[in-house]
XYZ file of N, CA and C in Angstrom:
300
model
N 12.773 72.985 -55.293
C 14.155 73.990 -55.957
C 15.588 73.398 -54.939
N 16.535 72.995 -55.633
C 17.782 72.725 -54.144
C 18.378 74.947 -54.486
N 19.299 74.527 -53.171
C 19.995 75.764 -52.933
C 20.641 76.429 -54.073
N 21.163 75.447 -54.894
C 22.176 75.723 -56.061
C 21.171 74.541 -57.081
N 21.741 75.341 -58.657
C 21.784 74.477 -59.290
C 22.760 75.283 -60.539
N 23.377 73.940 -61.585
C 24.227 74.388 -62.397
C 23.747 74.972 -63.493
N 25.045 75.457 -63.994
C 23.616 76.564 -65.610
C 25.346 76.170 -66.510
N 25.133 76.749 -67.685
C 26.362 76.665 -68.615
C 27.256 77.450 -68.617
N 26.965 78.701 -67.949
C 27.799 79.770 -67.991
C 27.718 80.267 -66.534
N 27.435 78.865 -65.154
C 27.917 79.243 -64.325
C 27.108 78.697 -63.091
N 26.455 79.007 -61.919
C 25.571 78.405 -61.523
C 24.557 79.371 -61.553
N 22.914 79.035 -60.466
C 21.580 79.604 -59.937
C 21.904 79.151 -57.947
N 22.015 80.119 -57.622
C 21.602 80.181 -55.738
C 20.399 80.978 -55.380
N 19.883 80.050 -54.529
C 18.742 81.280 -54.032
C 19.249 81.440 -52.310
N 18.925 82.046 -52.124
C 19.287 83.050 -50.488
C 17.963 83.543 -50.159
N 18.207 83.650 -48.591
C 17.064 83.789 -48.532
C 17.878 85.540 -47.102
N 17.254 86.719 -47.462
C 18.266 87.576 -46.571
C 17.532 88.157 -45.478
N 18.254 88.568 -44.414
C 17.881 88.923 -43.554
C 18.471 90.213 -43.198
N 17.890 91.335 -43.722
C 18.569 93.118 -43.596
C 19.136 93.086 -42.177
N 19.749 94.183 -41.699
C 19.814 94.453 -40.423
C 20.292 93.241 -39.610
N 20.963 92.169 -39.611
C 21.271 91.281 -39.300
C 22.946 90.922 -38.862
N 23.038 92.203 -37.811
C 24.454 92.166 -37.285
C 25.048 92.384 -38.787
N 26.086 90.823 -38.431
C 27.370 91.338 -39.809
C 26.761 90.615 -40.452
N 28.143 90.917 -41.709
C 27.289 89.994 -42.899
C 27.745 88.564 -42.680
N 26.622 87.560 -43.327
C 27.328 85.988 -43.630
C 27.258 85.495 -44.626
N 27.553 84.362 -45.225
C 26.944 83.978 -46.243
C 27.073 82.263 -45.273
N 25.937 81.773 -45.349
C 25.821 80.505 -44.525
C 24.922 79.881 -45.404
N 25.557 77.924 -44.597
C 24.119 77.499 -45.422
C 22.286 77.710 -44.452
N 21.682 77.204 -45.307
C 20.544 77.778 -45.123
C 19.700 76.359 -44.897
N 18.599 76.139 -45.744
C 17.601 74.789 -45.604
C 18.638 74.102 -46.731
N 17.370 72.871 -47.848
C 17.790 72.487 -48.864
C 17.566 73.579 -49.768
N 16.693 74.412 -49.648
C 16.305 75.119 -50.525
C 16.883 76.275 -50.628
N 17.431 76.809 -49.799
C 18.445 78.637 -50.442
C 19.243 78.387 -49.086
N 20.247 79.365 -49.551
C 21.465 79.778 -48.040
C 21.022 80.604 -47.741
N 21.438 81.076 -46.486
C 21.168 82.108 -45.794
C 22.162 83.265 -45.257
N 21.637 84.258 -46.149
C 22.329 85.776 -45.641
C 21.923 86.992 -44.834
N 22.902 86.727 -43.918
C 22.989 87.887 -43.085
C 23.488 88.926 -43.168
N 22.597 90.206 -43.374
C 23.068 91.659 -44.204
C 23.345 92.669 -42.839
N 24.089 93.461 -42.488
C 23.958 94.345 -42.000
C 23.247 96.194 -42.203
N 22.790 95.820 -43.730
C 22.318 96.572 -43.896
C 20.914 96.557 -43.882
N 19.808 97.567 -44.187
C 18.800 97.943 -44.527
C 18.173 97.988 -45.319
N 16.602 97.260 -44.811
C 16.270 96.948 -46.985
C 15.553 98.088 -46.981
N 16.673 99.169 -47.729
C 15.869 100.262 -48.262
C 16.884 101.409 -49.182
N 16.203 101.601 -50.549
C 16.043 101.965 -51.478
C 17.586 100.905 -52.391
N 17.715 99.406 -51.709
C 18.279 98.586 -52.619
C 19.828 98.856 -51.738
N 19.656 99.024 -50.283
C 21.151 98.605 -50.001
C 21.383 97.196 -49.851
N 20.578 96.266 -49.092
C 20.167 95.131 -48.873
C 20.677 94.251 -49.941
N 20.610 94.503 -51.206
C 20.611 94.242 -52.324
C 22.109 94.073 -52.296
N 22.392 95.454 -52.721
C 23.938 96.563 -52.677
C 24.988 95.584 -51.703
N 24.771 95.145 -50.399
C 24.999 94.425 -49.828
C 25.735 93.126 -50.015
N 24.703 92.486 -50.271
C 24.790 91.037 -50.653
C 25.606 90.088 -51.970
N 25.381 91.143 -53.701
C 26.039 90.933 -54.423
C 27.699 90.890 -53.925
N 28.721 91.931 -53.122
C 29.907 91.422 -53.132
C 30.154 89.809 -51.896
N 29.103 90.368 -51.153
C 29.601 89.020 -50.325
C 29.550 87.565 -50.820
N 28.635 87.254 -51.550
C 27.992 86.352 -52.814
C 29.389 86.202 -53.443
N 29.694 87.244 -54.377
C 31.015 87.358 -54.807
C 32.331 87.017 -54.265
N 31.952 87.658 -53.321
C 34.124 86.960 -52.434
C 33.382 85.805 -51.832
N 32.544 85.327 -51.435
C 32.707 83.524 -51.103
C 32.490 83.073 -52.304
N 32.201 83.407 -53.505
C 32.370 82.560 -54.560
C 33.922 83.106 -55.050
N 34.987 83.558 -54.592
C 35.808 84.438 -55.277
C 35.741 84.549 -56.610
N 34.385 85.343 -56.968
C 34.000 86.096 -58.140
C 34.184 87.166 -58.377
N 34.700 88.477 -59.803
C 34.433 89.626 -59.126
C 32.699 90.279 -58.862
N 32.499 91.328 -58.238
C 31.063 91.611 -58.417
C 30.198 91.947 -59.866
N 30.751 92.144 -60.415
C 29.853 92.167 -61.907
C 29.355 90.755 -62.385
N 30.136 89.519 -61.776
C 29.948 87.997 -61.977
C 28.183 87.397 -61.300
N 28.085 88.520 -60.408
C 26.709 88.393 -59.738
C 25.989 89.170 -59.995
N 24.865 88.597 -60.400
C 23.485 89.350 -60.991
C 21.865 88.686 -59.703
N 21.276 89.721 -59.818
C 20.019 89.241 -59.200
C 18.650 88.981 -60.403
N 18.910 87.588 -60.420
C 17.213 87.067 -61.310
C 16.399 87.321 -60.932
N 16.004 87.020 -59.775
C 14.414 86.630 -59.263
C 14.123 87.355 -57.594
N 13.613 88.163 -56.772
C 12.816 88.651 -55.466
C 13.568 89.617 -55.519
N 13.793 90.924 -56.887
C 14.731 91.885 -56.274
C 14.505 92.617 -54.705
N 12.898 92.598 -54.468
C 12.168 93.057 -53.216
C 12.135 92.394 -52.392
N 12.782 91.234 -52.342
C 11.878 89.855 -51.197
C 13.519 89.440 -50.250
N 12.734 88.608 -49.629
C 13.351 88.141 -48.857
C 14.392 87.369 -49.402
N 13.634 86.361 -50.203
C 14.003 84.423 -50.725
C 14.730 85.620 -52.732
N 15.426 85.635 -52.479
C 16.463 85.795 -54.102
C 16.392 84.927 -54.857
N 17.264 84.938 -56.166
C 17.640 83.595 -56.880
C 18.780 84.884 -57.594
N 19.995 84.205 -57.577
C 21.423 84.680 -57.958
C 21.803 84.253 -58.865
N 22.169 84.678 -60.238
C 23.463 83.960 -60.837
C 24.378 84.194 -60.602
N 25.581 83.200 -60.424
C 27.533 83.187 -60.189
C 27.500 82.771 -61.388
N 28.546 83.797 -61.960
C 28.970 83.330 -63.390
C 30.330 82.699 -62.972
N 30.310 81.953 -64.047
C 32.529 81.262 -63.743
C 32.006 79.677 -63.926
N 32.968 79.396 -63.564
C 33.319 77.420 -64.030
C 32.307 76.922 -63.098
N 31.467 76.780 -63.599
C 30.186 75.467 -63.055
C 31.160 74.517 -61.940
N 31.613 73.005 -62.255
C 31.910 72.769 -61.947
C 32.569 73.339 -60.021
N 33.670 74.075 -60.623
C 34.311 75.201 -59.218
C 33.135 75.444 -57.943
N 32.570 76.583 -59.338
C 31.132 77.050 -57.865
C 30.158 75.884 -57.119
N 30.202 75.454 -57.797
C 28.823 74.115 -57.142
C 30.132 72.781 -55.891
N 31.226 73.241 -56.344
C 32.202 73.001 -55.493
C 32.460 73.307 -54.226
N 32.257 74.673 -54.122
C 32.145 76.166 -53.417
C 31.036 76.250 -52.669
N 29.728 75.758 -53.646
C 28.490 75.588 -52.425
C 28.440 74.694 -51.618
N 28.676 73.284 -52.544
C 28.747 71.794 -51.567
C 29.737 72.513 -50.119
N 30.871 72.653 -49.982
C 31.679 72.744 -48.985
C 31.301 73.477 -48.447
N 30.003 74.402 -48.258
C 29.502 75.394 -47.201
C 28.473 74.325 -46.577
N 27.650 73.687 -47.350
C 27.238 73.113 -46.507
C 26.908 71.760 -46.203
N 28.710 71.038 -46.744
C 29.230 70.076 -46.249
C 28.849 69.234 -47.139
N 28.201 69.300 -47.702
C 27.032 68.412 -48.981
C 26.349 68.423 -49.844
N 25.901 68.293 -50.708
C 25.112 68.600 -51.172
C 23.562 68.072 -51.010
N 22.944 69.018 -50.884
C 21.790 69.372 -50.405
C 20.639 68.564 -51.295
């Protein structure tokens, strides 16, 4: 599966999370996922709580537009980002420099 796929109401992205990774950053990962480094620990949902605003900031959407749809307790997560699918896909492509 690619790192992102367009949906009618936004895009769905795959993210591999590294908790306690120093500073918070969202970068290109592999063809299958983005890479997120979070300073938050993987305890009591702290890493998930840090991931949502990081993704929202990167894609220029409010936090309420980002939801975790799979992988709540796993390193590899699938998130839905609500908004204009074409604009969001362009932002995803810009992170990779090309379509994965």
